[in-house]
mmCIF file of C-alpha atoms and ligand atoms in Angstrom:
data_model
loop_
_atom_site.group_PDB
_atom_site.id
_atom_site.type_symbol
_atom_site.label_atom_id
_atom_site.label_comp_id
_atom_site.label_asym_id
_atom_site.label_seq_id
_atom_site.Cartn_x
_atom_site.Cartn_y
_atom_site.Cartn_z
ATOM 1 C CA MET A 1 77.682 98.142 108.643
ATOM 2 C CA ALA A 2 76.515 101.665 109.331
ATOM 3 C CA GLN A 3 73.132 101.892 110.984
ATOM 4 C CA ALA A 4 70.385 103.239 108.724
ATOM 5 C CA ASP A 5 69.444 105.876 111.292
ATOM 6 C CA ALA A 6 73.061 106.938 111.961
ATOM 7 C CA LEU A 7 73.591 110.642 111.318
ATOM 8 C CA VAL A 8 75.637 111.670 108.315
ATOM 9 C CA TYR A 9 76.768 115.115 107.165
ATOM 10 C CA LEU A 10 75.504 116.312 103.799
ATOM 11 C CA ASN A 11 76.002 119.871 102.543
ATOM 12 C CA GLY A 12 75.780 121.608 105.896
ATOM 13 C CA ASN A 13 73.120 119.379 107.451
ATOM 14 C CA TYR A 14 73.182 116.360 109.752
ATOM 15 C CA VAL A 15 70.559 113.862 108.581
ATOM 16 C CA PRO A 16 69.839 110.152 109.111
ATOM 17 C CA LEU A 17 71.682 108.075 106.492
ATOM 18 C CA THR A 18 68.472 106.848 104.868
ATOM 19 C CA GLU A 19 67.230 110.419 104.428
ATOM 20 C CA ALA A 20 70.396 111.783 102.788
ATOM 21 C CA ARG A 21 69.597 112.790 99.190
ATOM 22 C CA ILE A 22 71.533 114.303 96.296
ATOM 23 C CA SER A 23 70.507 115.363 92.802
ATOM 24 C CA VAL A 24 70.743 112.890 89.898
ATOM 25 C CA LEU A 25 72.551 115.738 88.118
ATOM 26 C CA ASP A 26 75.371 115.568 90.644
ATOM 27 C CA ARG A 27 78.597 115.220 88.659
ATOM 28 C CA GLY A 28 79.784 112.614 91.151
ATOM 29 C CA PHE A 29 76.850 110.448 90.079
ATOM 30 C CA LEU A 30 77.103 111.247 86.349
ATOM 31 C CA PHE A 31 80.888 111.307 85.833
ATOM 32 C CA GLY A 32 82.564 110.111 89.038
ATOM 33 C CA ASP A 33 83.736 113.742 89.222
ATOM 34 C CA GLY A 34 84.972 113.953 92.796
ATOM 35 C CA VAL A 35 87.487 112.788 95.390
ATOM 36 C CA TYR A 36 87.344 111.114 98.781
ATOM 37 C CA GLU A 37 89.234 110.265 101.947
ATOM 38 C CA VAL A 38 89.052 107.419 104.450
ATOM 39 C CA ILE A 39 90.306 108.331 107.926
ATOM 40 C CA PRO A 40 90.505 105.763 110.740
ATOM 41 C CA VAL A 41 89.427 106.881 114.209
ATOM 42 C CA TYR A 42 91.066 105.394 117.314
ATOM 43 C CA GLY A 43 90.125 106.386 120.860
ATOM 44 C CA GLY A 44 87.642 108.877 119.384
ATOM 45 C CA LYS A 45 90.400 110.750 117.522
ATOM 46 C CA PRO A 46 90.945 110.809 113.737
ATOM 47 C CA PHE A 47 94.266 109.085 112.962
ATOM 48 C CA ARG A 48 96.869 111.168 111.085
ATOM 49 C CA LEU A 49 94.248 113.826 110.445
ATOM 50 C CA GLY A 50 96.665 116.454 109.126
ATOM 51 C CA GLU A 51 98.103 113.993 106.598
ATOM 52 C CA HIS A 52 94.640 112.978 105.385
ATOM 53 C CA LEU A 53 93.485 116.593 105.006
ATOM 54 C CA ARG A 54 96.656 117.517 103.084
ATOM 55 C CA ARG A 55 96.139 114.544 100.761
ATOM 56 C CA LEU A 56 92.544 115.701 100.285
ATOM 57 C CA ASP A 57 93.856 119.135 99.263
ATOM 58 C CA HIS A 58 96.202 117.506 96.729
ATOM 59 C CA SER A 59 93.432 115.308 95.310
ATOM 60 C CA LEU A 60 91.162 118.361 94.986
ATOM 61 C CA ALA A 61 93.917 120.408 93.337
ATOM 62 C CA GLY A 62 94.435 117.499 90.917
ATOM 63 C CA ILE A 63 90.837 117.872 89.729
ATOM 64 C CA ARG A 64 90.865 121.690 89.717
ATOM 65 C CA MET A 65 89.020 122.170 92.999
ATOM 66 C CA VAL A 66 89.847 123.603 96.415
ATOM 67 C CA SER A 67 88.615 122.335 99.749
ATOM 68 C CA PRO A 68 85.111 123.687 100.391
ATOM 69 C CA LEU A 69 85.800 123.618 104.149
ATOM 70 C CA SER A 70 88.615 124.729 106.457
ATOM 71 C CA ASP A 71 90.521 122.214 108.587
ATOM 72 C CA GLN A 72 88.567 123.466 111.607
ATOM 73 C CA GLU A 73 85.233 122.973 109.833
ATOM 74 C CA TRP A 74 86.199 119.415 108.829
ATOM 75 C CA THR A 75 87.301 118.719 112.395
ATOM 76 C CA ASP A 76 84.011 120.024 113.823
ATOM 77 C CA ILE A 77 82.015 117.764 111.490
ATOM 78 C CA PHE A 78 84.140 114.750 112.410
ATOM 79 C CA SER A 79 83.700 115.423 116.161
ATOM 80 C CA ARG A 80 79.942 115.543 115.738
ATOM 81 C CA LEU A 81 79.847 112.202 113.842
ATOM 82 C CA ILE A 82 82.349 110.176 115.906
ATOM 83 C CA GLU A 83 80.577 108.162 118.587
ATOM 84 C CA GLY A 84 82.430 106.499 121.452
ATOM 85 C CA PRO A 85 86.005 105.274 121.768
ATOM 86 C CA HIS A 86 85.732 102.138 119.578
ATOM 87 C CA ASP A 87 87.656 101.883 116.304
ATOM 88 C CA GLN A 88 85.722 103.492 113.450
ATOM 89 C CA TYR A 89 86.442 105.349 110.238
ATOM 90 C CA LEU A 90 85.341 108.542 108.564
ATOM 91 C CA TYR A 91 84.450 108.452 104.879
ATOM 92 C CA LEU A 92 84.345 111.868 103.259
ATOM 93 C CA GLN A 93 83.537 112.674 99.680
ATOM 94 C CA VAL A 94 83.586 115.946 97.773
ATOM 95 C CA THR A 95 82.068 116.048 94.299
ATOM 96 C CA ARG A 96 81.957 118.988 91.920
ATOM 97 C CA GLY A 97 78.236 119.264 92.570
ATOM 98 C CA ALA A 98 75.096 119.374 90.434
ATOM 99 C CA ALA A 99 75.093 121.398 87.204
ATOM 100 C CA PRO A 100 71.905 122.339 85.319
ATOM 101 C CA ALA A 101 72.747 119.956 82.447
ATOM 102 C CA ARG A 102 75.022 117.006 81.751
ATOM 103 C CA ASP A 103 78.163 118.267 80.015
ATOM 104 C CA HIS A 104 81.709 116.946 80.365
ATOM 105 C CA ALA A 105 83.266 120.418 80.489
ATOM 106 C CA ILE A 106 83.398 121.866 83.984
ATOM 107 C CA PRO A 107 80.618 124.405 84.555
ATOM 108 C CA ALA A 108 81.375 127.636 86.445
ATOM 109 C CA GLY A 109 79.752 128.572 89.703
ATOM 110 C CA ILE A 110 78.331 125.304 90.987
ATOM 111 C CA GLU A 111 78.424 124.320 94.653
ATOM 112 C CA PRO A 112 80.339 121.147 95.565
ATOM 113 C CA THR A 113 78.519 118.292 97.243
ATOM 114 C CA VAL A 114 80.089 117.361 100.582
ATOM 115 C CA PHE A 115 79.280 114.090 102.329
ATOM 116 C CA VAL A 116 80.765 112.642 105.533
ATOM 117 C CA GLN A 117 79.873 109.391 107.248
ATOM 118 C CA CYS A 118 81.356 107.602 110.269
ATOM 119 C CA SER A 119 81.157 103.768 110.399
ATOM 120 C CA PRO A 120 82.644 100.942 112.469
ATOM 121 C CA ILE A 121 85.830 99.392 111.032
ATOM 122 C CA ALA A 122 85.169 95.881 109.692
ATOM 123 C CA PRO A 123 87.170 93.098 111.380
ATOM 124 C CA ILE A 124 90.646 92.751 109.869
ATOM 125 C CA PRO A 125 91.462 89.260 108.502
ATOM 126 C CA VAL A 126 93.881 87.315 110.718
ATOM 127 C CA GLY A 127 96.441 84.773 109.536
ATOM 128 C CA GLY A 128 97.235 86.462 106.218
ATOM 129 C CA ILE A 129 95.453 86.811 102.900
ATOM 130 C CA ARG A 130 95.590 85.366 99.413
ATOM 131 C CA ALA A 131 96.385 87.780 96.568
ATOM 132 C CA VAL A 132 96.585 87.537 92.799
ATOM 133 C CA THR A 133 98.549 89.664 90.343
ATOM 134 C CA LEU A 134 96.538 91.486 87.679
ATOM 135 C CA GLU A 135 97.349 93.983 84.969
ATOM 136 C CA ASP A 136 96.986 97.562 86.223
ATOM 137 C CA ILE A 137 94.238 98.764 83.892
ATOM 138 C CA ARG A 138 93.640 102.060 85.732
ATOM 139 C CA TRP A 139 94.161 105.591 84.410
ATOM 140 C CA HIS A 140 97.500 107.429 84.683
ATOM 141 C CA TRP A 141 96.626 109.687 87.627
ATOM 142 C CA CYS A 142 96.432 107.144 90.419
ATOM 143 C CA HIS A 143 97.946 109.647 92.899
ATOM 144 C CA ILE A 144 94.537 111.362 93.026
ATOM 145 C CA LYS A 145 92.087 109.691 95.405
ATOM 146 C CA ALA A 146 89.275 109.941 92.872
ATOM 147 C CA ILE A 147 85.821 108.445 93.438
ATOM 148 C CA THR A 148 86.021 107.118 89.859
ATOM 149 C CA LEU A 149 86.855 103.577 91.002
ATOM 150 C CA LEU A 150 85.394 101.326 88.314
ATOM 151 C CA SER A 151 88.720 99.698 87.416
ATOM 152 C CA ASN A 152 89.559 99.147 91.098
ATOM 153 C CA VAL A 153 86.118 97.598 91.581
ATOM 154 C CA LEU A 154 86.571 95.214 88.635
ATOM 155 C CA LEU A 155 90.116 94.316 89.699
ATOM 156 C CA ARG A 156 89.075 93.592 93.275
ATOM 157 C CA GLN A 157 86.153 91.493 92.015
ATOM 158 C CA GLU A 158 88.483 89.536 89.722
ATOM 159 C CA ALA A 159 90.627 88.815 92.786
ATOM 160 C CA VAL A 160 87.567 87.711 94.771
ATOM 161 C CA ASP A 161 86.411 85.493 91.880
ATOM 162 C CA ARG A 162 89.805 83.803 92.047
ATOM 163 C CA GLY A 163 89.462 83.180 95.796
ATOM 164 C CA ALA A 164 91.753 86.055 96.831
ATOM 165 C CA ALA A 165 91.241 89.080 99.075
ATOM 166 C CA GLU A 166 93.294 91.570 97.075
ATOM 167 C CA ALA A 167 94.823 92.167 93.636
ATOM 168 C CA ILE A 168 98.443 93.264 93.279
ATOM 169 C CA LEU A 169 98.623 95.435 90.172
ATOM 170 C CA VAL A 170 101.360 95.309 87.567
ATOM 171 C CA ARG A 171 101.996 97.992 84.921
ATOM 172 C CA ASP A 172 104.469 97.139 82.129
ATOM 173 C CA GLY A 173 105.980 94.449 84.328
ATOM 174 C CA TRP A 174 106.408 96.793 87.350
ATOM 175 C CA VAL A 175 104.440 96.332 90.570
ATOM 176 C CA THR A 176 102.430 99.445 91.425
ATOM 177 C CA GLU A 177 100.046 98.815 94.370
ATOM 178 C CA GLY A 178 96.902 96.901 95.366
ATOM 179 C CA ALA A 179 93.376 97.538 94.113
ATOM 180 C CA ALA A 180 92.768 99.379 97.413
ATOM 181 C CA SER A 181 96.134 99.220 99.186
ATOM 182 C CA ASN A 182 99.872 99.820 98.858
ATOM 183 C CA VAL A 183 102.321 96.965 98.526
ATOM 184 C CA PHE A 184 105.572 96.041 100.302
ATOM 185 C CA ILE A 185 108.003 93.177 99.832
ATOM 186 C CA VAL A 186 110.597 91.890 102.260
ATOM 187 C CA LYS A 187 113.788 90.141 101.110
ATOM 188 C CA ASP A 188 116.598 89.201 103.480
ATOM 189 C CA GLU A 189 115.002 91.415 106.163
ATOM 190 C CA ALA A 190 114.965 94.495 103.904
ATOM 191 C CA ILE A 191 111.598 96.135 103.208
ATOM 192 C CA ALA A 192 110.840 97.709 99.813
ATOM 193 C CA THR A 193 107.847 99.599 98.457
ATOM 194 C CA PRO A 194 107.428 101.501 95.170
ATOM 195 C CA PRO A 195 108.279 105.227 95.391
ATOM 196 C CA LYS A 196 105.523 107.835 95.169
ATOM 197 C CA SER A 197 104.561 108.632 91.603
ATOM 198 C CA LYS A 198 101.424 109.167 89.562
ATOM 199 C CA ASP A 199 101.130 105.348 89.390
ATOM 200 C CA ILE A 200 100.179 104.931 93.041
ATOM 201 C CA LEU A 201 98.108 106.518 95.757
ATOM 202 C CA PRO A 202 100.394 108.068 98.389
ATOM 203 C CA GLY A 203 98.997 105.884 101.176
ATOM 204 C CA ILE A 204 98.974 107.328 104.678
ATOM 205 C CA THR A 205 99.525 103.827 106.106
ATOM 206 C CA ARG A 206 102.411 103.298 103.658
ATOM 207 C CA ASP A 207 104.094 106.451 104.934
ATOM 208 C CA LEU A 208 103.553 105.385 108.529
ATOM 209 C CA VAL A 209 105.085 101.960 107.875
ATOM 210 C CA LEU A 210 108.185 103.658 106.403
ATOM 211 C CA GLU A 211 108.297 106.099 109.330
ATOM 212 C CA LEU A 212 108.049 103.280 111.888
ATOM 213 C CA ALA A 213 110.648 101.242 109.970
ATOM 214 C CA GLU A 214 113.097 104.124 110.218
ATOM 215 C CA LYS A 215 112.342 104.794 113.870
ATOM 216 C CA HIS A 216 112.774 101.141 114.856
ATOM 217 C CA GLY A 217 115.859 100.419 112.740
ATOM 218 C CA PHE A 218 114.333 98.221 110.002
ATOM 219 C CA ALA A 219 116.074 98.402 106.626
ATOM 220 C CA ALA A 220 113.548 99.965 104.227
ATOM 221 C CA GLU A 221 113.781 101.551 100.820
ATOM 222 C CA GLU A 222 111.470 103.072 98.240
ATOM 223 C CA ARG A 223 112.268 101.459 94.909
ATOM 224 C CA ASN A 224 110.441 99.991 91.972
ATOM 225 C CA PHE A 225 110.421 96.222 91.601
ATOM 226 C CA ARG A 226 109.248 93.902 88.878
ATOM 227 C CA ARG A 227 106.530 91.280 89.024
ATOM 228 C CA GLU A 228 109.153 88.473 89.268
ATOM 229 C CA GLU A 229 110.490 89.853 92.554
ATOM 230 C CA LEU A 230 107.182 88.972 94.161
ATOM 231 C CA ASP A 231 107.948 85.286 93.513
ATOM 232 C CA THR A 232 111.234 85.389 95.392
ATOM 233 C CA ALA A 233 110.139 87.712 98.208
ATOM 234 C CA ASP A 234 110.291 86.308 101.749
ATOM 235 C CA GLU A 235 107.204 88.349 102.668
ATOM 236 C CA ILE A 236 104.599 90.491 100.901
ATOM 237 C CA TRP A 237 102.432 93.027 102.769
ATOM 238 C CA MET A 238 99.489 95.188 101.696
ATOM 239 C CA SER A 239 98.686 98.379 103.636
ATOM 240 C CA SER A 240 95.601 100.551 103.968
ATOM 241 C CA SER A 241 93.885 102.684 106.576
ATOM 242 C CA THR A 242 91.099 100.264 107.449
ATOM 243 C CA ARG A 243 93.012 96.970 106.949
ATOM 244 C CA GLU A 244 96.314 98.194 108.371
ATOM 245 C CA ILE A 245 99.210 95.893 107.333
ATOM 246 C CA LEU A 246 98.059 92.591 105.860
ATOM 247 C CA PRO A 247 100.549 89.812 105.185
ATOM 248 C CA VAL A 248 100.042 87.966 101.878
ATOM 249 C CA VAL A 249 100.567 84.241 102.468
ATOM 250 C CA GLU A 250 99.608 82.987 99.008
ATOM 251 C CA LEU A 251 100.195 84.697 95.660
ATOM 252 C CA ASP A 252 98.712 83.408 92.395
ATOM 253 C CA GLY A 253 98.203 80.024 94.080
ATOM 254 C CA ALA A 254 101.828 79.716 95.303
ATOM 255 C CA ILE A 255 102.904 79.921 98.931
ATOM 256 C CA VAL A 256 104.717 83.134 99.976
ATOM 257 C CA GLY A 257 107.650 82.468 102.353
ATOM 258 C CA ARG A 258 106.475 79.756 104.727
ATOM 259 C CA GLY A 259 102.805 80.290 103.969
ATOM 260 C CA GLU A 260 102.186 82.196 107.202
ATOM 261 C CA PRO A 261 102.693 85.795 108.388
ATOM 262 C CA GLY A 262 106.469 86.252 108.408
ATOM 263 C CA PRO A 263 108.779 87.403 111.211
ATOM 264 C CA MET A 264 109.289 90.896 109.761
ATOM 265 C CA TRP A 265 105.525 91.381 109.513
ATOM 266 C CA ARG A 266 105.092 90.239 113.133
ATOM 267 C CA HIS A 267 107.709 92.747 114.216
ATOM 268 C CA MET A 268 106.166 95.608 112.188
ATOM 269 C CA GLN A 269 102.677 94.638 113.324
ATOM 270 C CA ALA A 270 103.753 94.866 116.981
ATOM 271 C CA VAL A 271 105.290 98.304 116.414
ATOM 272 C CA TYR A 272 102.206 99.516 114.479
ATOM 273 C CA GLN A 273 99.767 98.263 117.125
ATOM 274 C CA SER A 274 101.718 99.845 119.949
ATOM 275 C CA TYR A 275 101.783 103.156 118.026
ATOM 276 C CA LYS A 276 97.979 102.976 117.646
ATOM 277 C CA GLN A 277 97.581 102.071 121.314
ATOM 278 C CA SER A 278 99.687 105.041 122.394
ATOM 279 C CA LEU A 279 97.279 107.302 120.492
ATOM 280 C CA ARG A 280 94.261 105.680 122.162
ATOM 281 C CA ASP A 281 95.933 106.134 125.556
ATOM 282 C CA SER A 282 96.786 109.778 124.920
ATOM 283 C CA ALA A 283 93.202 110.409 123.737
ATOM 284 C CA LYS A 284 91.952 108.989 127.065
ATOM 285 C CA LEU A 285 94.181 111.357 129.017
ATOM 286 C CA ALA A 286 93.235 114.405 126.917
HETATM 287 C C1 PLP B 1 94.484 102.392 95.322
HETATM 288 C C2 PLP B 1 94.841 102.555 96.780
HETATM 289 N N1 PLP B 1 96.136 102.544 97.131
HETATM 290 C C3 PLP B 1 96.521 102.664 98.415
HETATM 291 C C4 PLP B 1 95.585 102.791 99.438
HETATM 292 C C5 PLP B 1 96.034 102.916 100.870
HETATM 293 O O1 PLP B 1 95.952 104.250 101.325
HETATM 294 P P1 PLP B 1 95.766 104.602 102.855
HETATM 295 O O2 PLP B 1 96.866 103.921 103.584
HETATM 296 O O3 PLP B 1 95.875 106.062 102.916
HETATM 297 O O4 PLP B 1 94.418 104.076 103.262
HETATM 298 C C6 PLP B 1 94.215 102.824 99.115
HETATM 299 C C7 PLP B 1 93.226 102.987 100.175
HETATM 300 O O5 PLP B 1 92.061 102.843 99.976
HETATM 301 C C8 PLP B 1 93.842 102.712 97.750
HETATM 302 O O6 PLP B 1 92.556 102.749 97.400
#
């Protein structure tokens, strides 16, 4: 949990979290009209910063906005908010800003609202998670990291109500991603994840898993797969910036594989952790 007196960035100022205020006319508040990013920080350095800032640009372009800040300005804000070498994450949000009146159409000439906060990363579950499959009820532009997350919220809560940590979403019989993660299956030592499309968020962790798979000689492909393939998969993984790669050990009440994190996950986990550690080590030397 972030401390109440921790400094956050809001529209050019650094203020204690509890004193940060925005207008009730902010279109983020009224319409969910904005986008966000979540960037892990290891060894005091933002992880895959360039990739996160490029995805931010794409999300902004998708909602007819441009970044209000340059890469250097973002980086300066992040440096000011990051404290110490422990693992933490940056949350940044850009909304279209406050207009004089509530109107769906986009008003000209309003200033975006920019918010950045740095918080400790919550402990990552060990031993694997339970997941449930749910119908993907979200809109058709899931490639945009929009703050409009009501369907994701309801889907995740449905999973929690059913005793699971995450929902795996299915659209017309095809697996898309998790409520807040990307999804992978492993069958006969081959990894598969759905290709990038408007149905999924292009996860930075997803890309890294594919990159590490290639570098370390794992068989991996981007292909669509149907809900039924989850039932015969040897392993299922979910990936996200703050939860890394989570093995699913139970799906819809049935055991996945042997009901414990599988050998391919253990291998990928080792590779992923050593990649992270190399970044921490190089940050120490810098
Ligand atoms: C819907 C959705 N898909 C995928 C991801 C994973 O993306 P990343 O690895 O960039 O955190 C997230 C992260 O929050 C998400 O919300």
